Structures are given as C-alpha cells and as structure tokens.
C-alpha cells in the first residue's frame, strides 16, 4: 500500500489542500494531523465576532469527526509533529510514534510576535491567533471595560472596531504615526483614524510600550516616554512570524517563511508548504486568497499534474465597518507614488509607477465601490 499524503495543520490552508485534493482524486489516502482540536472554522471571523453576534462556539463550522467524514480523510487532532526525517520520509509525532508519508504538506501557520516587554503583567497580555485564544479572550472580556490594543495594523484595527462597537472603551497604541501604517498613505490613515474615533476608539501614536505591570485587578502600561495608562485587558497584535522551526530542524531551506517555489515545493522534492508558514517565490502573504490559489495548484501537483501557483492581484478587505476599507498594497520596493483624492465621504489613493501604471491602491469609505474596476488594472502578484 502507498503511504498517505500527510498534511500537518488544520487551518484554512491544511483543509483547503485536503478539499482540493479530494475534488481531483477520491481514492488517495490522506492523513491530516493537527496539534489543536482540528475543528474547521474561518479565522477571519474572530475579529468581527462581537458585531456579528457570534459566540466562539458558533464560529466552528464542523469538528474533526465531521470533517473526516465530509472529506473522507483520516484526521488526528491533538497530534503534534515534532520532527521530520526527510531521507526516510518519516515524521515523528508524540510518544515517539513514527509515521511514513509519500508526500508531506506543511500548513503550520504563523505565531503572533511577542515583544520583549518588561513587568509582572506581561504574562497577562493576550494575543488572538486561533479559536482557542479567542475563547480565552472572550472569557477574560466578561465584565471588563477598558481594552488597550498594542499594534494598529490590520488585526488591531479590526478588533478595535469590533470592541468599540460592542461598547468597550478601546485605546489603540502604535509605534507609527497612523493606523495601518504599512498599508495606507497618511491621508488614508487619518481618515480611518477619524472614523474609528467617531465610534469611540482612542489612539496613542508614536508610542512604544516599555512595560506592563499588574496593579490590583488592572494592568498598567508604561510607555517609553514615561506616559502611563491603565487597562482591564491588554491585547497585543504587533505582527505574525511564520512557523519555520519544524522545517528548519529538518534541514529544509527557510528564510522569513519555509522557502518554496511556485510548485509550493520546499528544498526537498517530497515536502510542500503553503499558507501563513510559507514563503512562496520570496513572498510571505498571510491572507486567505493566496491560500485558495496555492491549495488548488498544490492539489493538482500532488495528484500527478505539476502545477505552478499564480497570484492575481488580491485586495484585502479590512473588517472595520466604521470605515469600509480595501487595500492592495504595492509590492515592497516598487518605485512609484501615491495619487490621492479625498473628501468627507472617502479616500481614493492610487499608487502609480512613473509611467502611470496602477501598482496598488487603498480605498476607504465610498471609494470602496471602485474596488472591482481598479483591481482589473493591477498587475499580477505572482505571474
Ligand atoms: C483575527 C484575524 C483576522 C484575520 N482576518 C483576515 C481577513 O479578513 N482576510 C484575510 O485574507 N486574512 C485574514 N486573516 C489571516 C488568515 O486568517 C490567515 O492567513 C489564515 O487563516 C492562515 O491559515 P493557515 O492554515 O496557514 O494557518 P493556521 O490557521 O495558523 O493553521 C495552522 C495549523 O497548524 C497547526 N500546527 C502548527 N504546528 C504544528 C505541528 N508541529 N504539528 C501539528 N500541527 C501543527 C496548528 O495547530 C493549526 O491547526 C486574519 C487573521 C487573524 C488572526
């Protein structure tokens, strides 16, 4: 009997590959391992669950047993992979159990970065990167009022909007001078800030948190400039780092993420990677759309039809209902400049090359209506 295709990870990437593979081949043995419960859910829902009235339990679409029967695959929840022996195509899971694979797919996701803060309250700083974190967050929120969020990136702004709309008092702190500093030009950042302020979010920009201390029931944040603020709950959303350790230990090439080519193949011909853990042809894109494209291509490759992944332009919708926002950032180091038109109803920011080619955009407020038309003008992210 041939060894199975083994998928490690039960996030959107792991399940997308399993689903696409089943569409192409009903027979191939597939084993999916996950160090969590392996329930299927859409992670983006975590940052707008309060406004959409979802409890953490209601976010999970199907548990591991249901997914196994739906996809006709074997699933082992709570099963961590500790090492990969790529020469003999064997992985080791807990209790030293060894499992053989024919092809191995790493869909390991990314970790929330924790900065080196000082203070005895640091262990109380929460992060939300999966449904279990979110359950804990919701439990801690009960009866609390003031929430400080460190990091005004995509996830920080989304949580700020969700919490403020649900009646919490929210302060968003960032080292930059505006929200979504990596995605928006300053005019657009100012517009988003104003809309979030209108629903009660306060901002503290150009600010670095130095320490977090527990004082009674509260947490006290001390900033680098000496400013102090109190919070009932502190949520950190300062960025993600791809999980590369397992691949690195196995001697696979890693950089920011697990290095793969457009076939999603690592430096070992039998091992593949996709999703938040992967660096595909030099790009780390921790979003849902790249996973959808990668999973389709990888399923074809795994079933014998070697297929490269191509990424079209993939604008990201920021889930801040107080300020509808969609961004398609230009690729790093791309020369060009922003052309910005704004009024009290929205901002249309177009990033263009010297020759006038549209390379990226940020649309806020009523300008989001132009998303589809502008997307057709954008170059592909990966040809
Ligand atoms: C709050 C939030 C909101 C978001 N909103 C959006 C959005 O609106 N739009 C968008 O495009 N993207 C959004 N994203 C990003 C998007 O959700 C992710 O890109 C996507 O879910 C990543 O899926 P993944 O399968 O690669 O990783 P993950 O979901 O992190 O899954 C990794 C899996 O690997 C398992 N695992 C890891 N190591 C091991 C091991 N050694 N052994 C066994 N199992 C292991 C983990 O348990 C987990 O099951 C959001 C992210 C967050 C956190």
CSV table of C-alpha atoms and ligand atoms in Angstrom, one decimal:
chain,number,residue,atom,x,y,z
A,1,UNK,CA,0.0,0.0,0.0
A,2,UNK,CA,1.3,3.5,-0.8
A,3,UNK,CA,2.0,5.8,2.1
A,4,UNK,CA,-0.5,8.6,2.5
A,5,UNK,CA,-0.3,12.3,1.7
A,6,UNK,CA,0.3,13.7,5.2
A,7,UNK,CA,-1.0,17.3,5.8
A,8,UNK,CA,0.2,19.0,9.0
A,9,UNK,CA,-2.1,21.7,10.2
A,10,UNK,CA,-5.9,22.1,10.3
A,11,UNK,CA,-6.2,25.8,9.5
A,12,UNK,CA,-7.6,27.2,6.3
A,13,UNK,CA,-4.5,26.0,4.4
A,14,UNK,CA,-4.5,22.4,5.6
A,15,UNK,CA,-8.2,21.9,5.0
A,16,UNK,CA,-8.1,23.7,1.6
A,17,UNK,CA,-5.5,21.3,0.3
A,18,UNK,CA,-7.4,18.3,1.6
A,19,UNK,CA,-10.6,19.6,0.0
A,20,UNK,CA,-9.0,20.4,-3.4
A,21,UNK,CA,-7.2,17.1,-3.4
A,22,UNK,CA,-10.4,15.2,-2.9
A,23,UNK,CA,-12.0,17.0,-5.8
A,24,UNK,CA,-9.3,15.6,-8.0
A,25,UNK,CA,-8.9,12.2,-6.5
A,26,UNK,CA,-11.4,10.2,-4.4
A,27,UNK,CA,-9.1,7.4,-3.5
A,28,UNK,CA,-5.7,8.8,-2.4
A,29,UNK,CA,-5.1,8.2,1.3
A,30,UNK,CA,-4.9,11.5,3.2
A,31,UNK,CA,-3.9,11.9,6.8
A,32,UNK,CA,-4.3,15.3,8.4
A,33,UNK,CA,-2.5,15.9,11.7
A,34,UNK,CA,-3.0,18.9,13.9
A,35,UNK,CA,-1.8,19.9,17.4
A,36,UNK,CA,-5.2,21.6,18.0
A,37,UNK,CA,-8.8,20.2,18.0
A,38,UNK,CA,-8.8,20.3,14.2
A,39,UNK,CA,-12.3,21.8,14.0
A,40,UNK,CA,-12.9,23.8,10.8
A,41,UNK,CA,-13.6,27.5,11.1
A,42,UNK,CA,-12.8,30.7,9.3
A,43,UNK,CA,-10.2,32.5,11.2
A,44,UNK,CA,-11.1,36.0,9.8
A,45,UNK,CA,-14.3,35.8,11.7
A,46,UNK,CA,-12.5,36.1,15.0
A,47,UNK,CA,-12.0,39.9,14.6
A,48,UNK,CA,-15.7,40.7,13.9
A,49,UNK,CA,-17.5,38.1,16.0
A,50,UNK,CA,-18.8,40.6,18.6
A,51,UNK,CA,-20.5,42.7,16.0
A,52,UNK,CA,-21.8,39.7,14.1
A,53,UNK,CA,-23.2,38.3,17.3
A,54,UNK,CA,-21.1,35.0,17.1
A,55,UNK,CA,-20.0,33.1,20.2
A,56,UNK,CA,-16.7,31.3,19.8
A,57,UNK,CA,-18.6,28.0,19.7
A,58,UNK,CA,-20.8,29.2,16.8
A,59,UNK,CA,-17.7,30.1,14.8
A,60,UNK,CA,-16.7,26.5,14.4
A,61,UNK,CA,-18.4,25.0,11.3
A,62,UNK,CA,-17.5,21.4,11.9
A,63,UNK,CA,-15.5,19.3,14.3
A,64,UNK,CA,-12.7,16.9,13.3
A,65,UNK,CA,-15.0,13.9,13.1
A,66,UNK,CA,-17.4,15.7,10.8
A,67,UNK,CA,-14.6,17.0,8.6
A,68,UNK,CA,-13.0,13.5,8.4
A,69,UNK,CA,-16.3,12.1,7.1
A,70,UNK,CA,-17.1,15.0,4.8
A,71,UNK,CA,-13.7,14.8,3.1
A,72,UNK,CA,-13.2,11.1,3.5
A,73,UNK,CA,-9.7,11.5,5.1
A,74,UNK,CA,-8.2,10.5,8.4
A,75,UNK,CA,-7.8,13.3,10.9
A,76,UNK,CA,-5.8,13.1,14.1
A,77,UNK,CA,-6.5,16.1,16.3
A,78,UNK,CA,-4.2,17.0,19.2
A,79,UNK,CA,-1.3,15.3,17.5
A,80,UNK,CA,1.8,17.5,17.3
A,81,UNK,CA,4.6,16.7,14.7
A,82,UNK,CA,8.0,17.0,16.4
A,83,UNK,CA,10.4,16.1,13.6
A,84,UNK,CA,10.7,15.2,10.0
A,85,UNK,CA,13.2,12.6,8.7
A,86,UNK,CA,13.2,13.6,5.1
A,87,UNK,CA,15.6,10.9,3.9
A,88,UNK,CA,13.3,8.1,5.0
A,89,UNK,CA,10.1,10.1,4.7
A,90,UNK,CA,9.0,9.6,8.2
A,91,UNK,CA,7.6,12.1,10.7
A,92,UNK,CA,7.7,11.7,14.5
A,93,UNK,CA,4.6,12.6,16.5
A,94,UNK,CA,4.0,12.5,20.2
A,95,UNK,CA,5.0,9.3,22.2
A,96,UNK,CA,7.8,8.8,19.6
A,97,UNK,CA,5.3,7.4,17.1
A,98,UNK,CA,6.7,7.3,13.6
A,99,UNK,CA,4.5,7.8,10.5
A,100,UNK,CA,5.5,7.4,6.9
A,101,UNK,CA,4.5,9.7,4.2
A,102,UNK,CA,4.6,9.7,0.4
A,103,UNK,CA,4.2,13.5,0.2
A,104,UNK,CA,4.2,15.8,3.2
A,105,UNK,CA,2.4,19.2,3.2
A,106,UNK,CA,3.3,21.7,5.9
A,107,UNK,CA,0.4,24.1,6.7
A,108,UNK,CA,1.7,25.2,10.0
A,109,UNK,CA,0.5,28.8,10.1
A,110,UNK,CA,2.2,31.7,11.9
A,111,UNK,CA,2.7,32.8,15.5
A,112,UNK,CA,1.8,36.2,17.0
A,113,UNK,CA,5.0,38.0,17.7
A,114,UNK,CA,5.6,38.8,21.4
A,115,UNK,CA,7.8,41.8,22.0
A,116,UNK,CA,10.3,41.8,24.9
A,117,UNK,CA,8.2,43.9,27.3
A,118,UNK,CA,9.1,44.1,30.9
A,119,UNK,CA,6.9,43.9,34.0
A,120,UNK,CA,5.0,41.4,36.0
A,121,UNK,CA,1.8,41.9,33.9
A,122,UNK,CA,3.4,40.7,30.7
A,123,UNK,CA,2.0,37.2,31.0
A,124,UNK,CA,-1.5,38.7,31.1
A,125,UNK,CA,-1.1,40.2,27.7
A,126,UNK,CA,-3.4,38.4,25.3
A,127,UNK,CA,-3.0,37.5,21.7
A,128,UNK,CA,-5.6,36.1,19.3
A,129,UNK,CA,-4.4,33.9,16.6
A,130,UNK,CA,-6.8,30.9,16.8
A,131,UNK,CA,-10.2,30.0,18.2
A,132,UNK,CA,-8.8,28.8,21.5
A,133,UNK,CA,-7.1,32.1,22.0
A,134,UNK,CA,-10.4,33.8,21.1
A,135,UNK,CA,-12.4,31.7,23.6
A,136,UNK,CA,-10.0,32.8,26.3
A,137,UNK,CA,-10.1,36.4,25.2
A,138,UNK,CA,-14.0,36.4,25.3
A,139,UNK,CA,-13.9,34.8,28.8
A,140,UNK,CA,-11.4,37.5,30.0
A,141,UNK,CA,-13.5,40.3,28.5
A,142,UNK,CA,-16.6,39.4,30.6
A,143,UNK,CA,-17.3,42.3,33.0
A,144,UNK,CA,-14.4,44.3,31.7
A,145,UNK,CA,-14.5,47.8,30.2
A,146,UNK,CA,-11.2,49.3,29.1
A,147,UNK,CA,-9.2,47.4,26.5
A,148,UNK,CA,-5.7,48.6,25.3
A,149,UNK,CA,-4.6,47.1,22.0
A,150,UNK,CA,-0.9,47.2,21.1
A,151,UNK,CA,-0.5,47.4,17.3
A,152,UNK,CA,-2.7,49.4,14.9
A,153,UNK,CA,-2.2,47.0,12.0
A,154,UNK,CA,-5.0,45.1,10.3
A,155,UNK,CA,-5.9,42.8,13.1
A,156,UNK,CA,-5.5,45.6,15.8
A,157,UNK,CA,-7.8,47.9,13.9
A,158,UNK,CA,-10.4,45.2,13.3
A,159,UNK,CA,-10.5,44.3,17.0
A,160,UNK,CA,-10.7,47.9,17.9
A,161,UNK,CA,-13.7,48.5,15.7
A,162,UNK,CA,-15.4,45.3,17.0
A,163,UNK,CA,-14.8,46.0,20.6
A,164,UNK,CA,-15.8,49.7,20.4
A,165,UNK,CA,-19.0,48.8,18.6
A,166,UNK,CA,-19.8,46.4,21.3
A,167,UNK,CA,-19.4,49.1,24.0
A,168,UNK,CA,-15.9,48.7,25.2
A,169,UNK,CA,-13.6,51.6,25.8
A,170,UNK,CA,-10.7,51.0,23.4
A,171,UNK,CA,-7.2,52.5,23.2
A,172,UNK,CA,-5.0,51.6,20.2
A,173,UNK,CA,-1.3,52.1,20.6
A,174,UNK,CA,1.2,52.1,17.8
A,175,UNK,CA,4.8,52.9,17.2
A,176,UNK,CA,3.9,54.5,13.9
A,177,UNK,CA,2.1,57.9,13.4
A,178,UNK,CA,-1.1,56.4,12.0
A,179,UNK,CA,-3.2,53.2,11.8
A,180,UNK,CA,-2.4,50.6,9.1
A,181,UNK,CA,1.0,52.4,8.7
A,182,UNK,CA,2.3,49.7,6.3
A,183,UNK,CA,-0.8,49.7,4.1
A,184,UNK,CA,-2.1,53.2,3.9
A,185,UNK,CA,-0.7,56.6,2.9
A,186,UNK,CA,-1.0,59.2,5.7
A,187,UNK,CA,-4.2,60.9,4.3
A,188,UNK,CA,-6.0,57.5,4.3
A,189,UNK,CA,-4.6,56.6,7.7
A,190,UNK,CA,-6.0,59.9,9.0
A,191,UNK,CA,-9.4,59.1,7.5
A,192,UNK,CA,-9.6,55.7,9.1
A,193,UNK,CA,-8.4,57.2,12.4
A,194,UNK,CA,-11.2,59.8,12.3
A,195,UNK,CA,-13.9,57.1,11.6
A,196,UNK,CA,-12.7,54.9,14.4
A,197,UNK,CA,-12.5,57.8,16.8
A,198,UNK,CA,-16.1,58.6,15.9
A,199,UNK,CA,-17.2,55.2,17.4
A,200,UNK,CA,-15.1,55.9,20.5
A,201,UNK,CA,-11.6,54.4,19.8
A,202,UNK,CA,-8.7,56.5,21.2
A,203,UNK,CA,-5.3,56.4,19.6
A,204,UNK,CA,-1.8,56.8,21.0
A,205,UNK,CA,0.7,57.1,18.1
A,206,UNK,CA,4.5,57.2,18.0
A,207,UNK,CA,4.3,55.3,21.2
A,208,UNK,CA,6.3,52.3,22.4
A,209,UNK,CA,5.2,50.1,25.3
A,210,UNK,CA,8.1,49.5,27.7
A,211,UNK,CA,6.5,47.6,30.5
A,212,UNK,CA,3.2,46.1,31.7
A,213,UNK,CA,2.6,45.6,35.4
A,214,UNK,CA,-0.3,44.2,37.3
A,215,UNK,CA,-1.7,46.7,39.8
A,216,UNK,CA,-4.6,45.1,41.7
A,217,UNK,CA,-7.1,43.9,39.1
A,218,UNK,CA,-5.7,46.2,36.4
A,219,UNK,CA,-2.7,46.3,34.1
A,220,UNK,CA,-0.6,49.4,34.0
A,221,UNK,CA,1.2,50.1,30.7
A,222,UNK,CA,4.3,52.3,30.8
A,223,UNK,CA,5.4,53.9,27.5
A,224,UNK,CA,8.9,54.7,26.5
A,225,UNK,CA,8.2,58.4,27.0
A,226,UNK,CA,7.1,57.8,30.6
A,227,UNK,CA,3.4,58.0,29.9
A,228,UNK,CA,1.3,55.6,31.9
A,229,UNK,CA,-2.1,54.1,31.2
A,230,UNK,CA,-4.4,51.6,32.9
A,231,UNK,CA,-6.3,48.8,31.2
A,232,UNK,CA,-8.6,45.9,32.2
A,233,UNK,CA,-7.4,43.9,29.3
A,234,UNK,CA,-4.3,44.2,27.0
A,235,UNK,CA,-4.4,42.7,23.6
A,236,UNK,CA,-1.2,42.5,21.5
A,237,UNK,CA,-1.4,42.4,17.7
A,238,UNK,CA,2.1,43.5,16.7
A,239,UNK,CA,2.5,41.1,13.8
A,240,UNK,CA,3.0,37.5,12.8
A,241,UNK,CA,6.0,35.3,12.2
A,242,UNK,CA,5.7,32.1,10.1
A,243,UNK,CA,6.3,28.8,11.9
A,244,UNK,CA,9.5,27.7,10.4
A,245,UNK,CA,11.2,25.7,13.3
A,246,UNK,CA,10.0,22.2,12.3
A,247,UNK,CA,11.2,22.7,8.7
A,248,UNK,CA,14.5,24.3,9.9
A,249,UNK,CA,15.2,21.4,12.2
A,250,UNK,CA,14.6,19.0,9.3
A,251,UNK,CA,17.2,20.8,7.2
A,252,UNK,CA,14.8,22.4,4.8
A,253,UNK,CA,15.5,25.8,3.4
A,254,UNK,CA,13.9,28.6,5.4
A,255,UNK,CA,14.1,32.3,5.3
A,256,UNK,CA,11.2,34.6,6.6
A,257,UNK,CA,9.0,31.6,5.9
A,258,UNK,CA,9.5,28.0,4.8
A,259,UNK,CA,11.0,28.6,1.3
A,260,UNK,CA,9.0,27.1,-1.5
A,261,UNK,CA,9.0,27.6,-5.3
A,262,UNK,CA,5.8,28.1,-7.4
A,263,UNK,CA,5.1,24.4,-7.2
A,264,UNK,CA,4.9,25.0,-3.4
A,265,UNK,CA,7.8,22.6,-3.1
A,266,UNK,CA,10.4,23.0,-0.4
A,267,UNK,CA,14.1,22.2,-0.9
A,268,UNK,CA,13.0,18.6,-0.5
A,269,UNK,CA,11.0,17.3,-3.5
A,270,UNK,CA,8.6,15.3,-1.3
A,271,UNK,CA,7.7,18.2,1.1
A,272,UNK,CA,5.5,21.1,0.3
A,273,UNK,CA,4.3,24.2,2.2
A,274,UNK,CA,1.5,26.8,1.9
A,275,UNK,CA,-0.4,29.3,4.0
A,276,UNK,CA,1.0,31.6,6.7
A,277,UNK,CA,4.1,29.4,7.2
A,278,UNK,CA,5.3,29.5,3.6
A,279,UNK,CA,7.4,31.9,1.6
A,280,UNK,CA,6.3,31.4,-1.9
A,281,UNK,CA,8.8,32.6,-4.5
A,282,UNK,CA,10.0,35.2,-2.0
A,283,UNK,CA,6.6,36.3,-0.8
A,284,UNK,CA,5.0,35.9,2.6
A,285,UNK,CA,1.3,36.7,2.2
A,286,UNK,CA,-0.6,35.8,5.4
A,287,UNK,CA,-4.1,36.1,3.9
A,288,UNK,CA,-6.9,33.8,2.7
A,289,UNK,CA,-6.8,34.4,-1.0
A,290,UNK,CA,-3.2,33.2,-1.5
A,291,UNK,CA,-4.2,30.0,0.3
A,292,UNK,CA,-7.1,29.4,-2.1
A,293,UNK,CA,-4.8,29.7,-5.1
A,294,UNK,CA,-2.0,27.7,-3.6
A,295,UNK,CA,-4.2,24.9,-2.4
A,296,UNK,CA,-5.7,24.4,-5.9
A,297,UNK,CA,-2.2,24.3,-7.6
A,298,UNK,CA,-0.8,22.0,-4.9
A,299,UNK,CA,-3.7,19.6,-5.1
A,300,UNK,CA,-3.0,19.2,-8.8
A,301,UNK,CA,0.7,18.7,-8.2
A,302,UNK,CA,0.0,16.1,-5.5
A,303,UNK,CA,-2.2,14.2,-7.9
A,304,UNK,CA,0.4,14.0,-10.6
A,305,UNK,CA,-0.1,17.1,-12.6
A,306,UNK,CA,2.7,19.5,-11.6
A,307,UNK,CA,1.1,23.0,-11.5
A,308,UNK,CA,2.6,26.3,-10.6
A,309,UNK,CA,0.7,28.7,-8.4
A,310,UNK,CA,0.0,32.2,-9.8
A,311,UNK,CA,-1.4,35.0,-7.8
A,312,UNK,CA,-3.5,37.6,-9.4
A,313,UNK,CA,-3.9,41.0,-7.6
A,314,UNK,CA,-5.6,40.1,-4.3
A,315,UNK,CA,-7.1,43.1,-2.5
A,316,UNK,CA,-7.7,42.6,1.2
A,317,UNK,CA,-10.9,43.9,2.8
A,318,UNK,CA,-10.3,45.4,6.2
A,319,UNK,CA,-13.2,44.4,8.5
A,320,UNK,CA,-13.7,47.9,10.0
A,321,UNK,CA,-17.4,48.6,9.4
A,322,UNK,CA,-17.0,52.1,10.8
A,323,UNK,CA,-14.8,52.8,7.8
A,324,UNK,CA,-15.1,50.3,4.9
A,325,UNK,CA,-11.5,49.8,3.7
A,326,UNK,CA,-9.9,47.8,1.0
A,327,UNK,CA,-6.2,47.7,0.3
A,328,UNK,CA,-4.0,46.3,-2.4
A,329,UNK,CA,-0.5,47.4,-1.3
A,330,UNK,CA,2.2,47.8,-3.9
A,331,UNK,CA,4.9,45.2,-3.7
A,332,UNK,CA,7.8,46.2,-1.5
A,333,UNK,CA,10.5,48.4,-3.1
A,334,UNK,CA,8.2,49.1,-6.1
A,335,UNK,CA,9.1,52.7,-7.2
A,336,UNK,CA,6.1,54.9,-7.6
A,337,UNK,CA,4.0,57.5,-5.8
A,338,UNK,CA,0.5,57.9,-4.3
A,339,UNK,CA,-2.1,60.0,-6.0
A,340,UNK,CA,-4.8,60.8,-3.5
A,341,UNK,CA,-8.3,62.2,-3.9
A,342,UNK,CA,-10.3,62.6,-0.7
A,343,UNK,CA,-13.4,64.3,0.7
A,344,UNK,CA,-15.5,63.8,3.8
A,345,UNK,CA,-17.1,60.6,2.3
A,346,UNK,CA,-13.9,58.7,1.4
A,347,UNK,CA,-10.4,58.4,0.2
A,348,UNK,CA,-9.2,57.0,-3.1
A,349,UNK,CA,-5.4,56.5,-3.0
A,350,UNK,CA,-3.8,55.1,-6.1
A,351,UNK,CA,-0.1,54.1,-6.1
A,352,UNK,CA,1.3,54.5,-9.6
A,353,UNK,CA,4.6,54.0,-11.4
A,354,UNK,CA,6.3,56.9,-13.1
A,355,UNK,CA,4.8,55.6,-16.4
A,356,UNK,CA,1.3,55.9,-14.9
A,357,UNK,CA,0.7,52.1,-14.3
A,358,UNK,CA,-1.5,51.4,-11.3
A,359,UNK,CA,0.5,49.3,-8.8
A,360,UNK,CA,-1.6,49.4,-5.7
A,361,UNK,CA,-4.5,51.1,-4.0
A,362,UNK,CA,-6.2,52.0,-0.8
A,363,UNK,CA,-9.9,52.7,-0.9
A,364,UNK,CA,-11.8,54.0,2.1
A,365,UNK,CA,-15.4,55.0,2.6
A,366,UNK,CA,-17.5,55.4,-0.5
A,367,UNK,CA,-14.4,54.8,-2.7
A,368,UNK,CA,-14.5,51.0,-1.9
A,369,UNK,CA,-17.2,50.9,-4.7
A,370,UNK,CA,-14.4,51.2,-7.2
A,371,UNK,CA,-12.6,48.1,-6.0
A,372,UNK,CA,-13.5,45.7,-8.8
A,373,UNK,CA,-12.8,48.1,-11.6
A,374,UNK,CA,-9.4,49.1,-10.2
A,375,UNK,CA,-8.4,45.5,-9.4
A,376,UNK,CA,-8.6,44.7,-13.1
A,377,UNK,CA,-5.9,47.3,-13.7
A,378,UNK,CA,-3.5,45.9,-11.2
A,379,UNK,CA,-0.5,43.7,-12.2
A,380,UNK,CA,-0.4,40.1,-11.0
A,381,UNK,CA,1.4,39.5,-7.8
A,382,UNK,CA,3.0,36.2,-9.0
A,383,UNK,CA,3.0,35.5,-12.7
B,1,LIG,C1,-8.0,37.8,13.9
B,1,LIG,C2,-7.6,37.5,12.4
B,1,LIG,C3,-8.4,38.1,11.4
B,1,LIG,C4,-8.0,37.8,10.1
B,1,LIG,N1,-8.8,38.4,9.1
B,1,LIG,C5,-8.4,38.1,7.8
B,1,LIG,C6,-9.2,38.7,6.7
B,1,LIG,O1,-10.2,39.4,6.9
B,1,LIG,N2,-8.8,38.4,5.4
B,1,LIG,C7,-7.7,37.6,5.1
B,1,LIG,O2,-7.4,37.3,4.0
B,1,LIG,N3,-7.0,37.1,6.1
B,1,LIG,C8,-7.3,37.3,7.4
B,1,LIG,N4,-6.5,36.8,8.4
B,1,LIG,C9,-5.4,35.9,8.1
B,1,LIG,C10,-5.9,34.5,7.8
B,1,LIG,O3,-6.9,34.1,8.7
B,1,LIG,C11,-4.7,33.5,7.7
B,1,LIG,O4,-3.9,33.9,6.7
B,1,LIG,C12,-5.1,32.0,7.6
B,1,LIG,O5,-6.2,31.7,8.5
B,1,LIG,C13,-3.9,31.2,7.9
B,1,LIG,O6,-4.2,29.8,7.7
B,1,LIG,P1,-3.1,28.7,7.9
B,1,LIG,O7,-3.8,27.4,7.7
B,1,LIG,O8,-1.9,29.0,7.1
B,1,LIG,O9,-2.6,28.8,9.4
B,1,LIG,P2,-3.3,28.5,10.8
B,1,LIG,O10,-4.7,28.8,10.8
B,1,LIG,O11,-2.5,29.2,11.8
B,1,LIG,O12,-3.2,26.9,11.0
B,1,LIG,C14,-2.0,26.3,11.3
B,1,LIG,C15,-2.3,24.9,11.9
B,1,LIG,O13,-1.1,24.2,12.0
B,1,LIG,C16,-1.2,23.5,13.3
B,1,LIG,N5,0.2,23.2,13.7
B,1,LIG,C17,1.3,24.1,13.7
B,1,LIG,N6,2.4,23.4,14.1
B,1,LIG,C18,2.1,22.1,14.2
B,1,LIG,C19,2.8,20.9,14.5
B,1,LIG,N7,4.1,21.0,14.7
B,1,LIG,N8,2.2,19.7,14.5
B,1,LIG,C20,0.8,19.7,14.2
B,1,LIG,N9,0.1,20.8,13.9
B,1,LIG,C21,0.7,22.0,13.9
B,1,LIG,C22,-1.9,24.5,14.2
B,1,LIG,O14,-2.4,23.9,15.3
B,1,LIG,C23,-3.0,24.9,13.2
B,1,LIG,O15,-4.0,23.9,13.1
B,1,LIG,C24,-6.9,37.0,9.8
B,1,LIG,C25,-6.1,36.5,10.8
B,1,LIG,C26,-6.5,36.8,12.1
B,1,LIG,C27,-5.6,36.2,13.3
